CSV table of C-alpha atoms and ligand atoms in Angstrom, one decimal:
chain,number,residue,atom,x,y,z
A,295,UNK,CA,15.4,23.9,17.0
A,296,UNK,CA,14.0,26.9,18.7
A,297,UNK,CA,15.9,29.0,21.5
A,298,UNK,CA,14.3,27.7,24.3
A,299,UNK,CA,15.0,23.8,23.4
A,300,UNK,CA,18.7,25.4,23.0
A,301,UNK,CA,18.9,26.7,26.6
A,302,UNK,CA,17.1,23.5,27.8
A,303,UNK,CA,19.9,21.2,26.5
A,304,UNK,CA,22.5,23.4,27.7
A,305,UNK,CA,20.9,23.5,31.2
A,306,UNK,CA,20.8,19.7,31.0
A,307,UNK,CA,24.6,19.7,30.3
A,308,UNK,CA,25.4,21.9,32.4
A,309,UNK,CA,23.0,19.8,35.3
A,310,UNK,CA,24.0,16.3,34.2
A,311,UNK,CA,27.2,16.5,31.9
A,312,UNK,CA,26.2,15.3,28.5
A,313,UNK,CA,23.2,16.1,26.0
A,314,UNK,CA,19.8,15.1,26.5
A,315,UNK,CA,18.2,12.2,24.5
A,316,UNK,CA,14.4,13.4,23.2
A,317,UNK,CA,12.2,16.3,24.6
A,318,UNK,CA,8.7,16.3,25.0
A,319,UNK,CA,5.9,18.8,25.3
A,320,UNK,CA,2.9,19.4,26.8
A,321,UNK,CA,0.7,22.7,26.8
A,322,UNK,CA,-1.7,24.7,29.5
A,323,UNK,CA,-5.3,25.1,28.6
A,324,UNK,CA,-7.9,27.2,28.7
A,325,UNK,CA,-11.5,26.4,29.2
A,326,UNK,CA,-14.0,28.3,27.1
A,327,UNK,CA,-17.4,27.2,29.4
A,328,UNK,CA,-18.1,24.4,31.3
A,329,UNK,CA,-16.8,24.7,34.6
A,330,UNK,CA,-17.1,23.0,37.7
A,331,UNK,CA,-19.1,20.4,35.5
A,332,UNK,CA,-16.2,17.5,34.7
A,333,UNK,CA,-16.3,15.8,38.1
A,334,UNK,CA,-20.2,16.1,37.8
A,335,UNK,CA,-19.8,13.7,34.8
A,336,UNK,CA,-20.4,17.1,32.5
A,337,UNK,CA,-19.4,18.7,29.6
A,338,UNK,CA,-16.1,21.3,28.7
A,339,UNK,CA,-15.3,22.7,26.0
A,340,UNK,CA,-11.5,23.4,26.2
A,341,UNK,CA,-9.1,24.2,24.1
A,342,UNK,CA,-5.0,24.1,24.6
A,343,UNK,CA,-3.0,27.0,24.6
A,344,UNK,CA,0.7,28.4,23.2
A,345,UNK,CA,2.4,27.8,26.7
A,346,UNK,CA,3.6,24.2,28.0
A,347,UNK,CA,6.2,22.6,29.7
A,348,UNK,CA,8.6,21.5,28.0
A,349,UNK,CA,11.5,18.8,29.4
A,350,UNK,CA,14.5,17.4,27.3
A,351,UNK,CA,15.4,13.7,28.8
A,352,UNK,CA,17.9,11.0,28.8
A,353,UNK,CA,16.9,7.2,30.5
A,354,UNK,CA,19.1,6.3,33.3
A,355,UNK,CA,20.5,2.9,33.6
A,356,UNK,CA,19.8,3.0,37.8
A,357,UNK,CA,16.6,3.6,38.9
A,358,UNK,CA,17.3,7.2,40.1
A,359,UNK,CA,15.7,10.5,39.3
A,360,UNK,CA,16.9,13.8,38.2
A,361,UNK,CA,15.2,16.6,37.6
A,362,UNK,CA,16.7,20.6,36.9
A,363,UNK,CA,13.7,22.8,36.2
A,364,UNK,CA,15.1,26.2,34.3
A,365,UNK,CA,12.5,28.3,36.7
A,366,UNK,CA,14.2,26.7,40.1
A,367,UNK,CA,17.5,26.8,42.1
A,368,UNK,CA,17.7,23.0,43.4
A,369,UNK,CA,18.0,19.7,41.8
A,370,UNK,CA,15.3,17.4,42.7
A,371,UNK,CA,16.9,13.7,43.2
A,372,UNK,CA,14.7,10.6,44.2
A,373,UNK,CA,14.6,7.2,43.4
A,374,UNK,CA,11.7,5.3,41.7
A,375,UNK,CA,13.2,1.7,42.1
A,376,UNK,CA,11.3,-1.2,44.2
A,377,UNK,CA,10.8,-0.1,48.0
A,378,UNK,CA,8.1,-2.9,49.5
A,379,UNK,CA,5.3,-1.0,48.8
A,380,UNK,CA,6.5,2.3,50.3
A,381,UNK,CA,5.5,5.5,48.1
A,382,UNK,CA,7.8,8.0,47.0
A,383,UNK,CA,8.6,10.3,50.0
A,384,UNK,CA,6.8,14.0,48.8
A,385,UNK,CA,8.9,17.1,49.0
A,386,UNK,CA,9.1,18.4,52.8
A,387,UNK,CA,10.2,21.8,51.7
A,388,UNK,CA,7.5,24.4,50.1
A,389,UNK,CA,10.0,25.6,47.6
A,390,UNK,CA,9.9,21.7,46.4
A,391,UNK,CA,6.6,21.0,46.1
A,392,UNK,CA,6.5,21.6,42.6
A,393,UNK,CA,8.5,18.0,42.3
A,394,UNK,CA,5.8,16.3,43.4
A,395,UNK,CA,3.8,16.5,40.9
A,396,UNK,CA,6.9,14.5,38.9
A,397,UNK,CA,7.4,12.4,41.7
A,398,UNK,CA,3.5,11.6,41.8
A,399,UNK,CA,3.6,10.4,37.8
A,400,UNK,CA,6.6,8.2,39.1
A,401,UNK,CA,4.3,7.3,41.8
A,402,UNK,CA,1.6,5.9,39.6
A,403,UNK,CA,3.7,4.0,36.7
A,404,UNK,CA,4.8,2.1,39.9
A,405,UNK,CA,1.5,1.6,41.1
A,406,UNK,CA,0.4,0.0,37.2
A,407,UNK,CA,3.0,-2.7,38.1
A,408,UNK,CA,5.7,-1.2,35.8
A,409,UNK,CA,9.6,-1.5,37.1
A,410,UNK,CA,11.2,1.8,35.9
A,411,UNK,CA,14.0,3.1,34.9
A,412,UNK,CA,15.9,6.3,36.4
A,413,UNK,CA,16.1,9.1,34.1
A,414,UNK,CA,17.9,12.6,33.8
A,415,UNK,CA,15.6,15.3,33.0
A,416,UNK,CA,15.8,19.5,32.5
A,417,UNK,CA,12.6,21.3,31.9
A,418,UNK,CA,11.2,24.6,31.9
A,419,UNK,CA,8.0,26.2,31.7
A,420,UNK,CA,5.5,29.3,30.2
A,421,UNK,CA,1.8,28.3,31.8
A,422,UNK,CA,1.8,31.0,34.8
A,423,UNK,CA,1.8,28.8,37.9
A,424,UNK,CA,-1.6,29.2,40.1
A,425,UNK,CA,-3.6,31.5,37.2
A,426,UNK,CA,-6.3,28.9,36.3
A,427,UNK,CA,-4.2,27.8,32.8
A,428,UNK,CA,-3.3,24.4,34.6
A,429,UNK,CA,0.0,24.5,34.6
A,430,UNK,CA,0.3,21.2,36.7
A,431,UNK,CA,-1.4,19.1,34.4
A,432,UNK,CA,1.1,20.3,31.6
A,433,UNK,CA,3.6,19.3,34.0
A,434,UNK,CA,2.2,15.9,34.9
A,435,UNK,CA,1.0,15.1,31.5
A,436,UNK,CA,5.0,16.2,29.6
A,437,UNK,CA,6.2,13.8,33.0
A,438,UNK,CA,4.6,10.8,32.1
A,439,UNK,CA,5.7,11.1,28.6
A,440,UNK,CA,9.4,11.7,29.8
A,441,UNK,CA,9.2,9.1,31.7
A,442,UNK,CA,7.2,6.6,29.4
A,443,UNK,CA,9.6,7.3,26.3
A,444,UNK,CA,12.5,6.6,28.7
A,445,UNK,CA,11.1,3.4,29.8
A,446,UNK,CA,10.9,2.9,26.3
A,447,UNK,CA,7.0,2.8,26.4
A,448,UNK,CA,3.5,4.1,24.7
A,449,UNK,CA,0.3,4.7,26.5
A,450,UNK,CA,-2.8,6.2,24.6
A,451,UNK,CA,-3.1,10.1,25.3
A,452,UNK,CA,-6.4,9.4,27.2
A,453,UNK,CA,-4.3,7.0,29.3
A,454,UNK,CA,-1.8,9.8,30.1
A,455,UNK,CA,-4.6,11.8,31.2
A,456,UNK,CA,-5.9,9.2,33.8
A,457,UNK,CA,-2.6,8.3,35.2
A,458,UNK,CA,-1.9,12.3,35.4
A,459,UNK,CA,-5.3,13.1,37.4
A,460,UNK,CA,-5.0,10.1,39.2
A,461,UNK,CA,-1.3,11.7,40.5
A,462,UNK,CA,-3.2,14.9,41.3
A,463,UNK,CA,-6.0,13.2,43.2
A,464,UNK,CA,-3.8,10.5,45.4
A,465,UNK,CA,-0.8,12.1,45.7
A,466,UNK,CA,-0.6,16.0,45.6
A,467,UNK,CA,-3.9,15.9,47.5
A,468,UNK,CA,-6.3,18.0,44.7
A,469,UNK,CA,-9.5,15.9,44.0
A,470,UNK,CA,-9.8,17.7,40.4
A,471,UNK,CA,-11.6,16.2,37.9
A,472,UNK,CA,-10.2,14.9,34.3
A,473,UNK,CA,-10.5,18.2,32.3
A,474,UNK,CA,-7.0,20.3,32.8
A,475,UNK,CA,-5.1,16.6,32.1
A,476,UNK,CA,-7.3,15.5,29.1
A,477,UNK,CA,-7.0,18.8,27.3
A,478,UNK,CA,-3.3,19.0,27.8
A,479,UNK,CA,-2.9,15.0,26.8
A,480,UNK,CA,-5.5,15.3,24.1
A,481,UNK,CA,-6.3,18.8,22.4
A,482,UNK,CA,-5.9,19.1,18.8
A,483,UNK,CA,-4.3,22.3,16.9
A,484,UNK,CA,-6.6,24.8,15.7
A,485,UNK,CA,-9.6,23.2,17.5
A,486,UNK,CA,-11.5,23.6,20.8
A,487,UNK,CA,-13.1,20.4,22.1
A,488,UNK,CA,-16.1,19.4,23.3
A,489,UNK,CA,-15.4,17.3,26.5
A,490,UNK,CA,-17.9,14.7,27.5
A,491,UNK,CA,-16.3,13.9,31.5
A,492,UNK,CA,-18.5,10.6,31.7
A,493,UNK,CA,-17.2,8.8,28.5
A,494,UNK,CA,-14.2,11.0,27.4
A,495,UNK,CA,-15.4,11.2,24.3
A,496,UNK,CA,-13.4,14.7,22.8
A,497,UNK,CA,-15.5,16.5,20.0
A,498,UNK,CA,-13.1,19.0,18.0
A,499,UNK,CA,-14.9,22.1,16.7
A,500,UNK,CA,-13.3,25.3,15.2
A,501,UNK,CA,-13.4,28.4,16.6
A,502,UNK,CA,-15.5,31.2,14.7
A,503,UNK,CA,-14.0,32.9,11.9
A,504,UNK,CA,-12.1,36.3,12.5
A,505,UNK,CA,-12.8,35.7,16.5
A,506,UNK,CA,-9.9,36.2,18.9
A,507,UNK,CA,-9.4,34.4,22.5
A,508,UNK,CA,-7.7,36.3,24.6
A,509,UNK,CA,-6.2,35.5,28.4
A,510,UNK,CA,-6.4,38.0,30.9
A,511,UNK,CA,-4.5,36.9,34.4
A,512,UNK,CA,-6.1,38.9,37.3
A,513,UNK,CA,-2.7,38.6,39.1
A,514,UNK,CA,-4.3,36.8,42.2
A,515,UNK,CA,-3.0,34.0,43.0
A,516,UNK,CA,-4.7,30.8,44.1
A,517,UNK,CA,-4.1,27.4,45.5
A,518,UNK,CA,-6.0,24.7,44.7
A,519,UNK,CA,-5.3,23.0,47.7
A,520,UNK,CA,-6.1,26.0,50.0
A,521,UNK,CA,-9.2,26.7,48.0
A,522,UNK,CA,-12.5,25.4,48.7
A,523,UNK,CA,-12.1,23.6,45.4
A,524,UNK,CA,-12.5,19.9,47.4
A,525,UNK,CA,-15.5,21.6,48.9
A,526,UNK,CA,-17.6,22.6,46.4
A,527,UNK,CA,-16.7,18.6,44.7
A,528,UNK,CA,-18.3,17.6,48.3
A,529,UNK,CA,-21.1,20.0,47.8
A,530,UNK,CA,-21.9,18.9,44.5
A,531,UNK,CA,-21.5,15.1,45.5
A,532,UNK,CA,-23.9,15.7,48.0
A,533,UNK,CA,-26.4,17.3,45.8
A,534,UNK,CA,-26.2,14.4,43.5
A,535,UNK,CA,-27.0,11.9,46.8
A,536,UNK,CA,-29.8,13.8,48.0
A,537,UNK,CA,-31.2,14.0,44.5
A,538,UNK,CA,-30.5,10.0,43.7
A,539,UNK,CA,-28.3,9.9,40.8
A,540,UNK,CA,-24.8,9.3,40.4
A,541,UNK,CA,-23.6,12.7,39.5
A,542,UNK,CA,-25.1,15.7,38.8
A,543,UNK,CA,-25.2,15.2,34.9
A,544,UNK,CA,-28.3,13.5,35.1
A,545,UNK,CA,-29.8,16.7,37.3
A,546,UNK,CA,-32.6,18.8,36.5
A,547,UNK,CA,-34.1,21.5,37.2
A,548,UNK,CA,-37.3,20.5,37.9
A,549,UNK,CA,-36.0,17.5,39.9
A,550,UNK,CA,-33.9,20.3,41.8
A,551,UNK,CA,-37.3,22.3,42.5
A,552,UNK,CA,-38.7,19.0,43.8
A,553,UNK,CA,-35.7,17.9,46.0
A,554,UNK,CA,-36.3,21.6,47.6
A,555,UNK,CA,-40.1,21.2,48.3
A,556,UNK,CA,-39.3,17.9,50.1
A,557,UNK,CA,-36.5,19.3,52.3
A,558,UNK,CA,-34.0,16.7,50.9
A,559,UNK,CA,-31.6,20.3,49.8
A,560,UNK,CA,-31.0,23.6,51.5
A,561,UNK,CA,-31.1,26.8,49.8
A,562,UNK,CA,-27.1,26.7,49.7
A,563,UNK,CA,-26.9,23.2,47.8
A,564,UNK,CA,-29.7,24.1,45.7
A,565,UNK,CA,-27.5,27.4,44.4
A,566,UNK,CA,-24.7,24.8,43.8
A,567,UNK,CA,-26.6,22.3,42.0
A,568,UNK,CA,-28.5,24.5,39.8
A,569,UNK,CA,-25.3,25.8,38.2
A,570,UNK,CA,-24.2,22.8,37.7
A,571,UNK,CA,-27.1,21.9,36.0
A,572,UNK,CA,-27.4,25.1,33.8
A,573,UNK,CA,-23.6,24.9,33.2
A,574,UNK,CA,-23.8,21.5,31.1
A,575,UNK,CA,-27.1,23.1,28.8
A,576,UNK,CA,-24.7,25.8,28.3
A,577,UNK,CA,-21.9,23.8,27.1
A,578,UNK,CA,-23.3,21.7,24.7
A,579,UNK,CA,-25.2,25.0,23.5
A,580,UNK,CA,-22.1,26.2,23.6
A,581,UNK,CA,-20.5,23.3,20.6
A,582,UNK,CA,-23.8,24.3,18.9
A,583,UNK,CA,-22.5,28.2,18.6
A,584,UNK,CA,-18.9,26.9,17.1
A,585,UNK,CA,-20.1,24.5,14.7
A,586,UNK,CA,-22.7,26.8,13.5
A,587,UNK,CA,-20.4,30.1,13.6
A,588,UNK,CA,-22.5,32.1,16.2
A,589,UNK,CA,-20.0,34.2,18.1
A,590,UNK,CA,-22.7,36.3,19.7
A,591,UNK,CA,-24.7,33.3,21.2
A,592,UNK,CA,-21.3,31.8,22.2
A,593,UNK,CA,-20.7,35.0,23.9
A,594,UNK,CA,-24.6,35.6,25.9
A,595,UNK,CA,-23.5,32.1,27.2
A,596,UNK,CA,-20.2,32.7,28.5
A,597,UNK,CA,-21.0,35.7,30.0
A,598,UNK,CA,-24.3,33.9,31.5
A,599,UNK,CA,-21.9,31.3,32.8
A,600,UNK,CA,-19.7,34.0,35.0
A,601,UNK,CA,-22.8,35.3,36.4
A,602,UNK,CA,-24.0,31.4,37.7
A,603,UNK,CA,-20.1,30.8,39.0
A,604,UNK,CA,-20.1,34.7,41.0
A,605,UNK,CA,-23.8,34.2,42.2
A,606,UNK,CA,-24.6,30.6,42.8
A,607,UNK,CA,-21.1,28.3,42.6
A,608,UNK,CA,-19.1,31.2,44.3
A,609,UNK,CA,-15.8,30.5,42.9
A,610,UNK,CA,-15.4,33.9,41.5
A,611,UNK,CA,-13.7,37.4,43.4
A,612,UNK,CA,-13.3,41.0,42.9
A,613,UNK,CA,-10.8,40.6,40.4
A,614,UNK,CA,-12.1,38.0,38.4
A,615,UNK,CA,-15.4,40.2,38.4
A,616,UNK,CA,-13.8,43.4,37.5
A,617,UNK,CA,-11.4,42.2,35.1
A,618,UNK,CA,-14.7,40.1,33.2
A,619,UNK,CA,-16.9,43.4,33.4
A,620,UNK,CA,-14.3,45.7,31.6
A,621,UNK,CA,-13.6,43.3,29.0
A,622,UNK,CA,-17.7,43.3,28.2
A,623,UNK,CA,-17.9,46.7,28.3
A,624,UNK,CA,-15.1,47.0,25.3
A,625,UNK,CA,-15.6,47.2,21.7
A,626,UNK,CA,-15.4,43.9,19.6
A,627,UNK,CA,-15.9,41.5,23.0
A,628,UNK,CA,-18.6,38.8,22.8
A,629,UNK,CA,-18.3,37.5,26.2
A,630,UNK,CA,-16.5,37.1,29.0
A,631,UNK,CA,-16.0,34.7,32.0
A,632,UNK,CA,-13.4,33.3,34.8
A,633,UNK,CA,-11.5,30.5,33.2
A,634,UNK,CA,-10.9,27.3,35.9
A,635,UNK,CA,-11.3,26.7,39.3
A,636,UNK,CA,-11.7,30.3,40.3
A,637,UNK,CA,-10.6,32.0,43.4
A,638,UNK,CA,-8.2,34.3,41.3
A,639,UNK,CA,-6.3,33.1,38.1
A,640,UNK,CA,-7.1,34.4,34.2
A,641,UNK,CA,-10.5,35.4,32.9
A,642,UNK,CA,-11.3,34.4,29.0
A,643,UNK,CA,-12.7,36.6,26.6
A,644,UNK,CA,-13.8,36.3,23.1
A,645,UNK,CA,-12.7,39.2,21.0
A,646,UNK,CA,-13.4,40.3,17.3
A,647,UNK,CA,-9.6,40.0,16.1
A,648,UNK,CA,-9.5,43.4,14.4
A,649,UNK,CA,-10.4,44.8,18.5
A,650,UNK,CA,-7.7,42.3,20.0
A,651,UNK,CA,-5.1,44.7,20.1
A,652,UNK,CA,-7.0,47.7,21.4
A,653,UNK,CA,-9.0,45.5,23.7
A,654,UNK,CA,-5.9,44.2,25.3
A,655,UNK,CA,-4.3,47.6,25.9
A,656,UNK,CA,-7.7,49.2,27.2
A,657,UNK,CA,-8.1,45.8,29.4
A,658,UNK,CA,-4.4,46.2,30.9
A,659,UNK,CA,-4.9,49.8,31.7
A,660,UNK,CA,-8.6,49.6,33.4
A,661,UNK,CA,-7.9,46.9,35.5
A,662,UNK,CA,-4.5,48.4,36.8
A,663,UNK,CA,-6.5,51.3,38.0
A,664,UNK,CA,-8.4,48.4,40.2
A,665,UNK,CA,-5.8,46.6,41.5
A,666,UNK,CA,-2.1,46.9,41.5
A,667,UNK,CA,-1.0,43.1,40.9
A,668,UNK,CA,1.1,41.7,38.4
A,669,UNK,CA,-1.7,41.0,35.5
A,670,UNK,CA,-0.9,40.2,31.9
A,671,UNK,CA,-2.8,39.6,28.7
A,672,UNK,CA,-2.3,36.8,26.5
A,673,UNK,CA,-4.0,36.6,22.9
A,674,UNK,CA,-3.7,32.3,21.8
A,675,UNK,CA,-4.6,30.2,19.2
A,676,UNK,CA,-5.9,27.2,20.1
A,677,UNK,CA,-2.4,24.7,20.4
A,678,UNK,CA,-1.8,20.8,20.0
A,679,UNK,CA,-1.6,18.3,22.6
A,680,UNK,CA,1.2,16.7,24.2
A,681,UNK,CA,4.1,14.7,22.4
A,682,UNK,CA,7.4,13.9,21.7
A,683,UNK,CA,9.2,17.0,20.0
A,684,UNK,CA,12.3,17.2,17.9
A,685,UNK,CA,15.6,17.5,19.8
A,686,UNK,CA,17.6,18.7,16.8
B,712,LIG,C1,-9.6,23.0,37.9
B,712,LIG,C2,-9.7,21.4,38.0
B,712,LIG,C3,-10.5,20.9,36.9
B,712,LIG,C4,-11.9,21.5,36.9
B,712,LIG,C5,-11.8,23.1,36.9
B,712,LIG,C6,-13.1,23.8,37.1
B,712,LIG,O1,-9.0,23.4,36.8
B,712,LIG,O2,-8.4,20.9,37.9
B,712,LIG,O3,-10.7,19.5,37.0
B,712,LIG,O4,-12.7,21.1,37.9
B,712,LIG,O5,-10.9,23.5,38.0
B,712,LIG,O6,-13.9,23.6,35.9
């Protein structure tokens, strides 16, 4: 048993007075390319990373809830028993909010007509909160298996995923698509995964021999909620109505130049669109570059794929821009881009490993002459997905 698990199950005796019963675990991600493209029905090409949540557990007989987290003062308490419909009451305090996204799961395994039972849980975290490494859907997804293996029940990992983006979406508010929760439920060790957001098909794929991926966090912070995140979904949405399909997979770029000539998209929507469009070649050229071993190309495309999200999605920002440009003008990087949703968070960089170490030091100390925020450099290998992990 590793350290942390040890200080979990003495924070859960300490919290609840006697030993948790099983812990789970589910990890952060980071997305190589292919962003802003999953609720467009696109493609991603993830990959999970060595930070998760991680909660110990033990079912209640009532239909209450606890919940310590390590990284928080309070104990969150609320009850998931039958209530005539009404939904679980969301945290009125901003220091709370974080228990909604456990409340939401709760929310949801009522909504699929299941009669739960309470359950004591402790957890703790590594994902940096608000960076662009998701980690909310590492807390919904390790929530819904807490709450699943104390109700003494399996779903299929891509059913985890659903019910977790489906929390996010109807009850925190965030219309995100299914890529943070599906890599998290669903990534496999060693691999990055090609993503296919209309059938869910997952594609593993190693990464390139002797290449490193290495997480840089710009130290901005960002809220999904404030963002214009649910914007540019509308924007996008709207392209894919004046164009006449049903998402903006089936796009193109000549049927883009056409929608323009007739008036039927502005200059601004057209921007939008178009990366969408060149965002999902890039992708799937992107798979092409892993399974054939072409770090270079993989590189040309991620750093063509920052450009398209600075200049025509504009989701990027100073930081994310300056932190991306000194990583590609250091020895041994391939490429460089913004990693997520944007608006701040962690840029991704592929890195020749025998530069990783240099690169992360010369990375640190260019970008602090920038900006004076908290940033940090992570190198990763590429983690599992979510599951039960051994108490003991
Ligand atoms: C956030 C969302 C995802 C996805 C990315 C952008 O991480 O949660 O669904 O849209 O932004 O690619």
């Amino acid at each position: 048993m590793d350290q942390r698990t040890n200080e979990l199950r003495a924070a859960f005796k300490h919290a609840f007075g006697s030993d948790p019963q099983a812990a789970v675990r589910a990890p952060g991600r980071v997305n190589l390319i292919g962003e802003h493209t999953d609720y467009n029905d696109g493609f991603c090409l993830p990959m999970a990373i060595e930070r998760d949540v991680l909660i110990v557990y033990r079912p209640r007989s009532d239909t209450t809830v606890r919940v310590q987290s390590l990284q928080q003062k309070n104990l969150e308490i609320f009850d998931v028993g039958p209530s005539e419909g009404k939904r679980i009451h969301k945290s009125s305090q901003v220091s709370a909010r974080w228990a909604d996204y456990i409340k939401g799961c709760a929310q949801v395994l009522r909504e699929e007509g299941l009669k739960l039972h309470g359950i004591d849980m402790a957890l703790t975290g590594d994902v940096p909160l608000g960076s662009g490494l998701s980690s909310s859907a590492a807390l919904e997804v390790a929530t819904l298996h807490a709450l699943l293996g104390a109700n003494g029940l399996t779903f299929s990992a891509e059913k985890i995923a659903k019910l977790a983006q489906r929390a996010e979406n109807t009850y925190v508010g965030i219309n995100c698509g299914i890529l943070d929760q599906l890599s998290s439920a669903c990534a496999v060790q060693g691999q990055a995964m090609l993503m296919d957001c209309r059938t869910l098909a997952l594609t593993p794929a190693p990464l390139p021999k002797g290449l490193s991926v290495v997480i840089a966090d710009t130290g901005k912070r960002r809220g999904l909620v404030e963002s214009q995140y649910n914007e540019r979904r509308s924007q996008c949405e709207a392209g894919a109505k004046a164009l006449g399909v049903s998402h903006l997979r089936d796009a193109t770029m000549h049927g883009l130049w056409q929608a323009r000539q007739a008036g039927k998209l502005d200059a601004a929507a057209v921007k939008r669109c178009e990366h969408v469009v060149a965002e999902n070649g890039r992708t799937v050229a992107a798979f092409a570059c892993l399974t054939s071993g072409n770090g270079e190309a993989l590189g040309q495309l991620m750093d063509q794929s920052h450009a398209d999200l600075r200049d025509k999605f504009e989701v990027s920002c100073r930081e994310l821009d300056d932190m991306s440009a000194i990583a590609r003008s250091l020895p041994g990087c391939l490429g460089s881009r913004m990693t997520g949703a944007g608006f701040g968070g962690c840029t991704v960089s592929l890195v020749r490993d025998e530069s990783a170490p240099a690169f992360a030091s010369e990375l640190a100390t260019a970008y602090k002459r920038l900006h004076d925020l908290p940033m940090a450099v992570y190198v990763t290998r590429a983690a599992a997905g979510a599951g039960p992990v051994p108490l003991a």
